[in-house]
Short mmCIF file of N, CA, C and O in Angstrom, two decimals:
data_model
loop_
_atom_site.label_atom_id
_atom_site.label_comp_id
_atom_site.label_asym_id
_atom_site.label_seq_id
_atom_site.Cartn_x
_atom_site.Cartn_y
_atom_site.Cartn_z
N LEU A 884 12.98 -17.78 24.62
CA LEU A 884 13.03 -17.59 23.31
C LEU A 884 12.54 -16.28 22.73
O LEU A 884 11.82 -15.58 22.73
N THR A 885 13.87 -16.36 21.73
CA THR A 885 14.05 -14.80 21.37
C THR A 885 14.62 -15.32 19.78
O THR A 885 15.22 -15.90 19.34
N VAL A 886 13.58 -14.67 19.23
CA VAL A 886 13.72 -15.07 17.51
C VAL A 886 14.40 -13.57 16.75
O VAL A 886 13.24 -12.60 16.88
N ARG A 887 15.13 -13.49 16.05
CA ARG A 887 15.71 -12.06 15.29
C ARG A 887 15.91 -12.68 13.72
O ARG A 887 16.22 -13.39 12.95
N LEU A 888 14.84 -11.17 13.29
CA LEU A 888 14.73 -11.36 11.66
C LEU A 888 16.43 -10.27 11.28
O LEU A 888 16.46 -9.48 11.41
N TYR A 889 17.20 -11.33 9.81
CA TYR A 889 17.55 -10.44 9.65
C TYR A 889 18.02 -10.21 8.48
O TYR A 889 17.58 -10.67 7.49
N SER A 890 19.02 -9.09 7.47
CA SER A 890 18.37 -8.88 6.67
C SER A 890 19.39 -9.34 5.40
O SER A 890 20.90 -9.78 6.14
N THR A 891 18.73 -9.91 4.09
CA THR A 891 20.32 -10.38 3.52
C THR A 891 19.77 -8.89 2.76
O THR A 891 21.16 -9.63 0.82
N ALA A 892 20.13 -7.88 2.36
CA ALA A 892 19.89 -7.44 1.13
C ALA A 892 21.35 -7.08 1.79
O ALA A 892 22.03 -6.38 0.04
N SER A 893 22.32 -7.09 2.16
CA SER A 893 24.00 -6.88 2.34
C SER A 893 24.85 -7.99 2.75
O SER A 893 24.41 -8.35 3.70
N THR A 894 25.57 -8.01 1.88
CA THR A 894 26.50 -9.23 1.97
C THR A 894 27.43 -8.88 2.63
O THR A 894 28.76 -9.33 2.82
N THR A 895 28.19 -7.45 2.34
CA THR A 895 29.64 -6.90 3.26
C THR A 895 28.82 -6.82 5.17
O THR A 895 27.76 -5.95 5.14
N GLY A 896 29.73 -6.45 5.94
CA GLY A 896 29.53 -6.25 7.66
C GLY A 896 28.82 -6.90 8.41
O GLY A 896 28.33 -8.03 7.45
N PRO A 897 29.04 -6.73 9.25
CA PRO A 897 27.99 -7.75 10.48
C PRO A 897 26.56 -7.82 10.15
O PRO A 897 25.90 -6.41 9.58
N GLU A 898 25.39 -8.55 10.71
CA GLU A 898 24.37 -8.33 10.62
C GLU A 898 23.79 -7.84 11.52
O GLU A 898 24.11 -7.82 12.32
N THR A 899 22.53 -6.76 10.82
CA THR A 899 21.51 -6.07 11.59
C THR A 899 20.37 -6.53 11.35
O THR A 899 19.87 -7.50 10.74
N PRO A 900 19.92 -6.47 12.88
CA PRO A 900 18.09 -7.22 12.67
C PRO A 900 17.65 -6.26 11.35
O PRO A 900 17.81 -4.82 11.23
N MET A 901 16.32 -6.75 11.34
CA MET A 901 16.14 -5.85 9.76
C MET A 901 14.88 -4.76 10.63
O MET A 901 14.90 -4.85 11.80
N ASP A 902 14.93 -3.72 9.76
CA ASP A 902 13.84 -2.25 10.10
C ASP A 902 12.48 -2.90 9.93
O ASP A 902 12.12 -4.19 9.72
N ALA A 903 11.77 -2.64 10.97
CA ALA A 903 10.43 -2.48 11.29
C ALA A 903 9.88 -2.64 9.91
O ALA A 903 10.08 -1.57 9.43
N THR A 904 8.52 -2.82 9.96
CA THR A 904 8.00 -2.83 8.71
C THR A 904 6.14 -2.00 8.61
O THR A 904 6.14 -2.80 9.90
N THR A 905 6.22 -1.62 7.68
CA THR A 905 4.63 -1.12 8.16
C THR A 905 3.63 -1.90 7.00
O THR A 905 4.35 -1.78 5.49
N TYR A 906 2.64 -1.84 6.74
CA TYR A 906 1.62 -1.74 5.46
C TYR A 906 0.50 -1.22 5.60
O TYR A 906 -0.13 -0.92 6.57
N LEU A 907 0.65 -0.86 4.66
CA LEU A 907 -0.50 0.24 3.38
C LEU A 907 -1.67 -0.02 2.89
O LEU A 907 -1.20 -1.20 2.14
N ARG A 908 -2.95 0.03 3.61
CA ARG A 908 -3.88 -0.97 1.64
C ARG A 908 -4.34 0.21 1.24
O ARG A 908 -4.62 1.19 2.13
N VAL A 909 -3.77 1.00 -0.06
CA VAL A 909 -4.19 1.64 -0.23
C VAL A 909 -4.75 0.93 -1.70
O VAL A 909 -4.65 0.40 -2.17
N GLN A 910 -5.72 2.41 -1.74
CA GLN A 910 -6.67 2.45 -2.93
C GLN A 910 -6.43 3.48 -3.94
O GLN A 910 -6.55 4.75 -3.90
N LEU A 911 -6.50 3.25 -5.17
CA LEU A 911 -7.18 3.85 -6.38
C LEU A 911 -7.99 4.69 -6.77
O LEU A 911 -9.04 3.46 -7.11
N SER A 912 -8.40 5.98 -7.10
CA SER A 912 -9.76 5.77 -7.95
C SER A 912 -8.80 7.22 -8.83
O SER A 912 -8.63 8.12 -8.84
N PHE A 913 -10.41 6.49 -9.87
CA PHE A 913 -10.86 7.24 -10.82
C PHE A 913 -11.83 7.76 -11.77
O PHE A 913 -12.50 7.28 -11.13
N ASP A 914 -12.13 8.47 -12.12
CA ASP A 914 -12.96 9.46 -13.04
C ASP A 914 -13.93 8.23 -13.89
O ASP A 914 -13.32 7.25 -14.27
N ALA A 915 -15.20 8.37 -13.23
CA ALA A 915 -16.44 7.03 -12.94
C ALA A 915 -16.80 6.75 -14.79
O ALA A 915 -17.04 6.11 -15.20
N ALA A 916 -16.45 8.26 -15.62
CA ALA A 916 -16.32 8.18 -17.05
C ALA A 916 -15.33 7.46 -17.96
O ALA A 916 -15.11 7.55 -19.02
N ALA A 917 -14.01 7.14 -17.06
CA ALA A 917 -12.97 6.57 -17.71
C ALA A 917 -12.26 5.68 -16.89
O ALA A 917 -11.31 5.69 -16.41
N PRO A 918 -13.42 4.04 -16.98
CA PRO A 918 -12.26 3.48 -15.52
C PRO A 918 -11.39 3.01 -16.19
O PRO A 918 -11.17 2.76 -17.41
N MET A 919 -10.76 2.77 -15.61
CA MET A 919 -9.02 2.09 -15.46
C MET A 919 -8.97 1.03 -14.96
O MET A 919 -9.45 -0.10 -13.84
N HIS A 920 -8.67 0.41 -15.63
CA HIS A 920 -7.80 -1.12 -15.49
C HIS A 920 -6.44 -1.48 -15.45
O HIS A 920 -5.83 -1.26 -16.22
N LEU A 921 -5.63 -1.88 -13.89
CA LEU A 921 -4.91 -1.81 -13.53
C LEU A 921 -4.18 -2.75 -13.54
O LEU A 921 -5.02 -3.15 -12.56
N ASP A 922 -2.88 -4.09 -14.01
CA ASP A 922 -2.51 -5.34 -13.25
C ASP A 922 -1.79 -4.51 -12.38
O ASP A 922 -0.99 -3.37 -12.24
N ALA A 923 -1.11 -5.42 -11.37
CA ALA A 923 -0.62 -5.36 -10.53
C ALA A 923 0.74 -4.93 -11.09
O ALA A 923 1.62 -3.81 -9.92
N ALA A 924 1.03 -5.01 -11.78
CA ALA A 924 2.85 -4.17 -12.03
C ALA A 924 2.47 -2.71 -12.36
O ALA A 924 3.14 -2.04 -11.97
N ARG A 925 1.98 -2.50 -13.00
CA ARG A 925 1.33 -1.20 -13.83
C ARG A 925 0.60 -0.52 -11.98
O ARG A 925 1.35 0.31 -11.69
N PHE A 926 0.64 -0.90 -11.26
CA PHE A 926 -0.21 0.03 -9.64
C PHE A 926 0.93 0.02 -9.02
O PHE A 926 1.58 1.08 -8.74
N LEU A 927 2.22 -0.74 -8.88
CA LEU A 927 3.10 -0.93 -8.10
C LEU A 927 4.45 0.59 -9.04
O LEU A 927 5.02 1.54 -8.39
N LEU A 928 3.83 0.64 -10.49
CA LEU A 928 4.52 1.03 -11.32
C LEU A 928 4.56 2.75 -11.04
O LEU A 928 5.40 3.69 -10.69
N ALA A 929 3.20 2.74 -10.52
CA ALA A 929 2.46 4.37 -10.64
C ALA A 929 2.87 4.41 -8.85
O ALA A 929 3.15 5.54 -8.90
N VAL A 930 2.57 3.34 -8.08
CA VAL A 930 3.38 3.87 -6.76
C VAL A 930 5.00 4.44 -6.81
O VAL A 930 5.75 5.62 -6.11
N THR A 931 5.61 3.78 -7.70
CA THR A 931 7.29 4.27 -8.06
C THR A 931 7.07 5.13 -8.17
O THR A 931 8.28 5.99 -7.85
N ARG A 932 6.67 5.77 -9.56
CA ARG A 932 6.70 6.83 -10.31
C ARG A 932 6.10 8.04 -8.73
O ARG A 932 6.98 9.07 -9.64
N ALA A 933 5.50 7.69 -8.59
CA ALA A 933 4.66 8.99 -7.34
C ALA A 933 6.36 9.44 -6.73
O ALA A 933 6.27 10.23 -5.88
N ARG A 934 6.26 8.21 -6.10
CA ARG A 934 7.91 8.39 -5.03
C ARG A 934 8.84 8.74 -5.58
O ARG A 934 9.63 9.64 -5.59
N VAL A 935 9.40 8.94 -6.93
CA VAL A 935 10.38 9.13 -7.15
C VAL A 935 9.98 10.82 -7.91
O VAL A 935 10.67 11.67 -8.16
N ALA A 936 8.75 11.02 -8.38
CA ALA A 936 8.48 12.24 -8.45
C ALA A 936 8.83 13.31 -7.44
O ALA A 936 9.23 14.66 -7.29
N LEU A 937 8.23 12.79 -6.10
CA LEU A 937 8.43 13.94 -4.90
C LEU A 937 9.83 13.82 -4.45
O LEU A 937 10.36 15.04 -3.70
N THR A 938 10.60 12.39 -4.37
CA THR A 938 11.73 12.57 -3.75
C THR A 938 13.56 12.31 -4.63
O THR A 938 14.37 12.16 -3.73
N GLY A 939 13.19 11.90 -5.13
CA GLY A 939 14.23 11.80 -6.77
C GLY A 939 14.43 9.92 -6.39
O GLY A 939 13.85 9.32 -5.44
N ASP A 940 15.32 9.82 -7.29
CA ASP A 940 15.86 8.43 -7.30
C ASP A 940 16.48 7.67 -5.65
O ASP A 940 15.80 6.81 -5.33
N VAL A 941 17.07 8.56 -5.11
CA VAL A 941 17.92 8.05 -3.62
C VAL A 941 16.80 8.40 -2.76
O VAL A 941 17.06 7.32 -2.06
N GLY A 942 15.86 9.56 -3.43
CA GLY A 942 14.41 9.10 -1.47
C GLY A 942 13.98 8.03 -2.16
O GLY A 942 13.60 7.53 -1.55
N ALA A 943 13.75 7.36 -3.37
CA ALA A 943 12.77 6.47 -3.58
C ALA A 943 13.19 5.11 -3.58
O ALA A 943 12.99 4.25 -4.10
N ALA A 944 14.81 4.76 -2.97
CA ALA A 944 15.43 3.50 -2.96
C ALA A 944 15.27 2.98 -2.08
O ALA A 944 15.55 1.48 -2.43
N ASP A 945 14.41 3.18 -1.06
CA ASP A 945 14.09 2.20 -0.03
C ASP A 945 12.83 1.05 -1.10
O ASP A 945 11.67 1.81 -1.49
N PRO A 946 12.76 -0.21 -0.24
CA PRO A 946 12.20 -1.01 -1.74
C PRO A 946 10.61 -0.97 -0.79
O PRO A 946 9.91 -0.65 0.46
N VAL A 947 9.84 -1.36 -1.77
CA VAL A 947 8.27 -1.23 -1.18
C VAL A 947 8.06 -2.50 -2.10
O VAL A 947 7.91 -2.78 -3.19
N ALA A 948 7.38 -3.18 -1.29
CA ALA A 948 6.84 -4.61 -1.78
C ALA A 948 4.67 -4.84 -1.71
O ALA A 948 4.54 -4.22 -1.08
N LEU A 949 5.09 -5.59 -3.04
CA LEU A 949 3.33 -5.59 -2.50
C LEU A 949 3.07 -6.78 -2.43
O LEU A 949 3.24 -7.97 -2.47
N VAL A 950 2.15 -6.72 -1.30
CA VAL A 950 2.17 -8.23 -0.42
C VAL A 950 0.62 -8.26 -1.31
O VAL A 950 0.65 -9.53 -1.74
N HIS A 951 -0.81 -8.04 -1.38
CA HIS A 951 -1.29 -8.02 -2.63
C HIS A 951 -2.23 -7.30 -3.02
O HIS A 951 -2.18 -5.68 -3.28
N TYR A 952 -2.84 -7.25 -4.38
CA TYR A 952 -3.35 -6.89 -5.30
C TYR A 952 -5.04 -7.30 -5.46
O TYR A 952 -5.03 -8.22 -6.13
N ASP A 953 -6.00 -6.81 -5.82
CA ASP A 953 -7.07 -6.84 -6.51
C ASP A 953 -7.27 -5.94 -6.75
O ASP A 953 -7.39 -4.67 -7.00
N HIS A 954 -7.42 -5.73 -8.51
CA HIS A 954 -7.85 -6.10 -9.61
C HIS A 954 -8.92 -4.53 -9.86
O HIS A 954 -9.34 -3.77 -10.14
N GLU A 955 -9.56 -5.58 -9.43
CA GLU A 955 -11.17 -4.91 -9.00
C GLU A 955 -11.48 -3.58 -9.08
O GLU A 955 -12.23 -3.25 -9.29
N ARG A 956 -10.66 -3.99 -7.88
CA ARG A 956 -11.18 -2.72 -6.31
C ARG A 956 -9.80 -1.78 -6.77
O ARG A 956 -10.02 -0.89 -5.99
N LEU A 957 -8.94 -2.00 -7.51
CA LEU A 957 -7.81 -0.97 -8.21
C LEU A 957 -6.91 -0.60 -6.24
O LEU A 957 -7.01 0.19 -5.46
N GLU A 958 -7.28 -2.00 -5.31
CA GLU A 958 -6.73 -1.86 -3.79
C GLU A 958 -5.41 -2.64 -3.72
O GLU A 958 -5.31 -3.96 -4.07
N ALA A 959 -4.67 -2.18 -2.98
CA ALA A 959 -2.96 -3.11 -2.58
C ALA A 959 -2.49 -2.77 -1.23
O ALA A 959 -3.27 -2.21 -0.56
N THR A 960 -2.40 -3.23 -0.68
CA THR A 960 -1.38 -3.75 0.59
C THR A 960 0.15 -3.84 0.24
O THR A 960 0.53 -4.54 -0.97
N LEU A 961 0.65 -2.12 0.83
CA LEU A 961 2.56 -2.60 0.52
C LEU A 961 2.70 -2.83 1.93
O LEU A 961 2.58 -2.48 2.77
N ARG A 962 4.30 -3.50 1.62
CA ARG A 962 4.66 -2.96 2.75
C ARG A 962 6.32 -2.56 2.22
O ARG A 962 6.87 -2.20 0.97
N VAL A 963 6.68 -1.42 3.77
CA VAL A 963 7.52 -0.42 3.45
C VAL A 963 8.42 -0.49 4.58
O VAL A 963 7.83 -0.93 5.56
N PRO A 964 9.42 -0.22 4.67
CA PRO A 964 10.49 -0.34 6.07
C PRO A 964 9.95 1.23 6.99
O PRO A 964 9.05 2.46 6.04
N GLU A 965 9.47 1.20 7.98
CA GLU A 965 9.18 1.93 8.83
C GLU A 965 9.65 3.37 8.44
O GLU A 965 8.46 4.09 8.95
N ARG A 966 10.41 3.32 8.53
CA ARG A 966 11.20 4.38 8.60
C ARG A 966 10.63 5.54 6.96
O ARG A 966 11.05 6.53 6.95
N SER A 967 10.50 4.69 5.87
CA SER A 967 9.84 5.20 4.73
C SER A 967 8.28 5.11 4.71
O SER A 967 7.69 6.31 3.16
N ALA A 968 7.29 4.72 5.53
CA ALA A 968 6.19 5.24 5.60
C ALA A 968 5.34 6.47 5.44
O ALA A 968 4.44 6.87 4.20
N ALA A 969 5.82 7.21 6.36
CA ALA A 969 5.31 8.84 5.90
C ALA A 969 6.02 9.14 4.39
O ALA A 969 4.83 9.73 3.72
N GLN A 970 6.83 9.12 4.03
CA GLN A 970 7.87 9.61 2.67
C GLN A 970 6.72 8.10 1.92
O GLN A 970 6.13 9.24 0.72
N LEU A 971 6.23 7.44 1.55
CA LEU A 971 5.30 6.79 0.84
C LEU A 971 3.82 7.78 0.92
O LEU A 971 3.41 7.43 -0.19
N ARG A 972 3.17 7.21 1.74
CA ARG A 972 1.95 8.25 1.60
C ARG A 972 1.90 9.77 1.32
O ARG A 972 1.19 10.43 1.07
N SER A 973 2.91 10.74 1.72
CA SER A 973 3.05 11.79 0.77
C SER A 973 3.60 11.71 -1.27
O SER A 973 2.58 12.66 -1.08
N ALA A 974 4.32 10.96 -0.81
CA ALA A 974 3.82 10.68 -2.80
C ALA A 974 2.71 10.03 -2.87
O ALA A 974 2.11 10.83 -4.44
N LEU A 975 1.52 8.96 -1.80
CA LEU A 975 0.84 9.15 -2.73
C LEU A 975 -0.42 10.45 -2.61
O LEU A 975 -1.32 10.49 -3.33
N THR A 976 0.21 11.14 -2.01
CA THR A 976 -0.82 12.12 -1.74
C THR A 976 -0.90 13.25 -3.05
O THR A 976 -1.43 13.80 -3.59
N VAL A 977 0.68 13.12 -3.53
CA VAL A 977 0.59 13.77 -4.51
C VAL A 977 0.53 13.53 -6.00
O VAL A 977 0.13 13.86 -7.07
N LEU A 978 -0.09 11.98 -6.29
CA LEU A 978 -0.26 11.58 -7.02
C LEU A 978 -1.47 11.81 -8.26
O LEU A 978 -2.94 11.87 -6.81
N ARG A 979 -1.58 12.02 -8.93
CA ARG A 979 -2.49 12.62 -9.64
C ARG A 979 -3.04 12.15 -10.56
O ARG A 979 -4.05 12.50 -11.59
N GLU A 980 -1.81 11.51 -11.45
CA GLU A 980 -2.20 10.68 -12.87
C GLU A 980 -1.70 9.54 -13.05
O GLU A 980 -0.38 9.75 -12.43
N VAL A 981 -2.49 8.97 -13.12
CA VAL A 981 -1.84 7.40 -13.78
C VAL A 981 -1.98 6.97 -15.78
O VAL A 981 -3.21 6.74 -16.06
N GLU A 982 -0.82 6.79 -15.97
CA GLU A 982 -1.15 6.72 -17.34
C GLU A 982 -2.30 8.06 -18.56
O GLU A 982 -3.03 7.18 -18.52
N GLN A 983 -1.74 9.48 -17.70
CA GLN A 983 -2.68 9.61 -18.64
C GLN A 983 -4.10 9.95 -18.38
O GLN A 983 -5.25 10.84 -19.02
N ALA A 984 -4.29 9.27 -17.26
CA ALA A 984 -5.61 9.81 -16.71
C ALA A 984 -5.64 9.67 -14.89
O ALA A 984 -4.60 9.56 -14.31
N ALA A 985 -6.38 11.12 -15.31
CA ALA A 985 -6.72 11.68 -13.33
C ALA A 985 -7.04 10.92 -12.49
O ALA A 985 -7.74 9.84 -12.50
N CYS A 986 -6.64 10.59 -10.94
CA CYS A 986 -6.48 10.13 -10.16
C CYS A 986 -6.08 10.59 -9.25
O CYS A 986 -5.94 11.21 -8.93
N ARG A 987 -6.48 10.01 -7.99
CA ARG A 987 -6.25 9.82 -6.29
C ARG A 987 -6.00 8.81 -5.95
O ARG A 987 -7.01 7.66 -5.68
N ALA A 988 -4.82 8.84 -4.65
CA ALA A 988 -5.29 7.56 -4.12
C ALA A 988 -5.28 8.02 -2.90
O ALA A 988 -5.35 9.33 -2.49
N ARG A 989 -5.49 6.79 -2.06
CA ARG A 989 -6.33 7.10 -0.58
C ARG A 989 -5.54 5.85 0.22
O ARG A 989 -5.69 4.64 -0.38
N VAL A 990 -4.93 5.96 0.98
CA VAL A 990 -4.14 4.68 2.33
C VAL A 990 -5.41 4.87 2.89
O VAL A 990 -6.07 5.57 3.95
N LEU A 991 -6.32 3.53 3.25
CA LEU A 991 -6.98 3.34 3.84
C LEU A 991 -7.02 3.36 4.93
O LEU A 991 -8.07 3.30 6.14
N VAL A 992 -5.79 2.21 5.25
CA VAL A 992 -5.00 1.58 6.17
C VAL A 992 -3.37 1.85 6.34
O VAL A 992 -3.29 0.98 5.78
N GLU A 993 -3.21 1.74 7.58
CA GLU A 993 -1.82 1.96 7.85
C GLU A 993 -1.58 0.83 9.21
O GLU A 993 -1.77 1.44 10.12
N ALA A 994 -0.82 -0.24 9.05
CA ALA A 994 -0.47 -1.27 10.03
C ALA A 994 1.09 -1.22 10.22
O ALA A 994 1.85 -1.26 9.28
N SER A 995 1.18 -2.00 11.87
CA SER A 995 2.28 -2.61 11.97
C SER A 995 2.82 -4.23 11.91
O SER A 995 3.89 -4.53 11.64
N SER A 996 1.74 -4.49 11.05
CA SER A 996 2.01 -6.38 11.38
C SER A 996 0.38 -6.61 9.99
O SER A 996 -0.55 -5.82 9.98
N LEU A 997 0.46 -7.08 9.56
CA LEU A 997 -0.38 -7.55 8.56
C LEU A 997 -1.85 -8.43 9.39
O LEU A 997 -3.05 -8.55 9.06
N ALA A 998 -1.41 -8.79 10.70
CA ALA A 998 -2.38 -9.58 11.51
C ALA A 998 -3.07 -7.64 11.97
O ALA A 998 -4.68 -7.97 11.91
N SER A 999 -2.57 -6.88 12.45
CA SER A 999 -3.21 -6.04 12.37
C SER A 999 -3.76 -4.81 11.57
O SER A 999 -5.26 -4.62 11.41
N LEU A 1000 -3.09 -5.41 10.74
CA LEU A 1000 -3.95 -4.92 8.99
C LEU A 1000 -5.81 -5.63 8.80
O LEU A 1000 -6.46 -5.28 8.57
N ALA A 1001 -5.30 -6.84 9.12
CA ALA A 1001 -6.74 -8.04 8.80
C ALA A 1001 -7.62 -7.68 9.81
O ALA A 1001 -8.93 -7.98 9.36
N ALA A 1002 -7.35 -7.43 11.18
CA ALA A 1002 -8.12 -6.68 12.28
C ALA A 1002 -8.75 -5.33 11.77
O ALA A 1002 -8.93 -4.97 13.43
N ASP A 1003 -8.77 -4.81 10.68
CA ASP A 1003 -9.22 -3.44 10.78
C ASP A 1003 -10.26 -3.09 11.43
O ASP A 1003 -11.36 -3.64 10.70
N SER A 1004 -10.23 -2.53 12.85
CA SER A 1004 -11.71 -2.35 13.75
C SER A 1004 -12.70 -1.44 12.20
O SER A 1004 -13.97 -1.58 12.14
N ARG A 1005 -12.30 -0.52 11.37
CA ARG A 1005 -13.63 0.58 10.84
C ARG A 1005 -13.79 -0.16 9.41
O ARG A 1005 -14.92 -0.36 9.34
N GLY A 1006 -12.93 -1.32 9.33
CA GLY A 1006 -13.08 -2.10 7.86
C GLY A 1006 -14.56 -3.25 8.24
O GLY A 1006 -15.76 -3.61 7.39
N PHE A 1007 -14.30 -4.13 10.01
CA PHE A 1007 -15.23 -4.60 10.22
C PHE A 1007 -16.44 -4.20 10.56
O PHE A 1007 -17.64 -4.87 10.35
N LEU A 1008 -16.54 -2.66 10.72
CA LEU A 1008 -17.91 -2.61 11.47
C LEU A 1008 -18.02 -2.03 9.94
O LEU A 1008 -19.46 -2.29 10.05
N ARG A 1009 -17.49 -1.50 8.81
CA ARG A 1009 -18.30 -1.14 7.91
C ARG A 1009 -18.72 -2.58 7.27
O ARG A 1009 -20.39 -2.93 6.56
N ARG A 1010 -18.17 -3.44 6.88
CA ARG A 1010 -18.76 -4.85 6.71
C ARG A 1010 -20.14 -5.67 7.29
O ARG A 1010 -20.86 -5.55 6.92
N MET A 1011 -19.75 -5.39 9.11
CA MET A 1011 -20.97 -5.57 9.36
C MET A 1011 -22.42 -4.62 9.20
O MET A 1011 -23.40 -5.33 9.29
N ALA A 1012 -21.77 -3.38 8.85
CA ALA A 1012 -23.18 -2.57 8.54
C ALA A 1012 -23.85 -2.93 7.36
O ALA A 1012 -24.95 -2.93 6.78
N VAL A 1013 -22.59 -2.87 6.62
CA VAL A 1013 -23.12 -3.97 5.43
C VAL A 1013 -24.23 -4.96 5.10
O VAL A 1013 -25.25 -4.97 4.70
N VAL A 1014 -23.98 -6.17 6.34
CA VAL A 1014 -24.78 -7.18 6.16
C VAL A 1014 -26.23 -7.29 6.94
O VAL A 1014 -26.71 -7.52 6.61
N ALA A 1015 -25.80 -5.99 7.94
CA ALA A 1015 -27.04 -5.71 8.49
C ALA A 1015 -28.39 -4.97 8.02
O ALA A 1015 -29.52 -5.24 7.48
N GLU A 1016 -27.67 -4.09 7.17
CA GLU A 1016 -28.42 -3.59 5.93
C GLU A 1016 -29.13 -4.76 5.03
O GLU A 1016 -30.05 -4.52 4.72
N SER A 1017 -28.34 -5.44 4.20
CA SER A 1017 -28.64 -6.29 3.04
C SER A 1017 -30.15 -6.72 3.96
O SER A 1017 -30.54 -8.42 3.74
N GLU A 1018 -29.69 -7.17 5.64
CA GLU A 1018 -30.68 -8.29 6.13
C GLU A 1018 -32.22 -7.61 6.38
O GLU A 1018 -32.61 -8.92 6.66
N ARG A 1019 -32.22 -6.77 6.09
CA ARG A 1019 -33.43 -5.75 6.43
C ARG A 1019 -34.50 -6.04 5.21
O ARG A 1019 -33.86 -6.66 3.82
#
């Protein structure tokens, strides 16, 4: 049994298999003196502005989907075409300001599937260390 995914982005021409996707878990951190509260839309806008600043409108044309957002930790799971993952990482590296507040973006995990992202071994070990510490 072969399952093929097709993109619906183009209505002209033959159907082509959907591009491979990459998932990134990204966290923004702000100065502790001025905590920032961003909703999902403003988080995604900051990511989009960083991409446009780095590569211009044409370079930032590939879609970035917000899969999950945790507003308390300012952490998001983003889905991008595999060919755009390096460009997104670069744009996040140069992101220094969101809504006139100094910030830093960190890519915590990059994976080729959501299952891989959920089974992040480093994150698992960190959570186990916290549990072990709390049981002492």
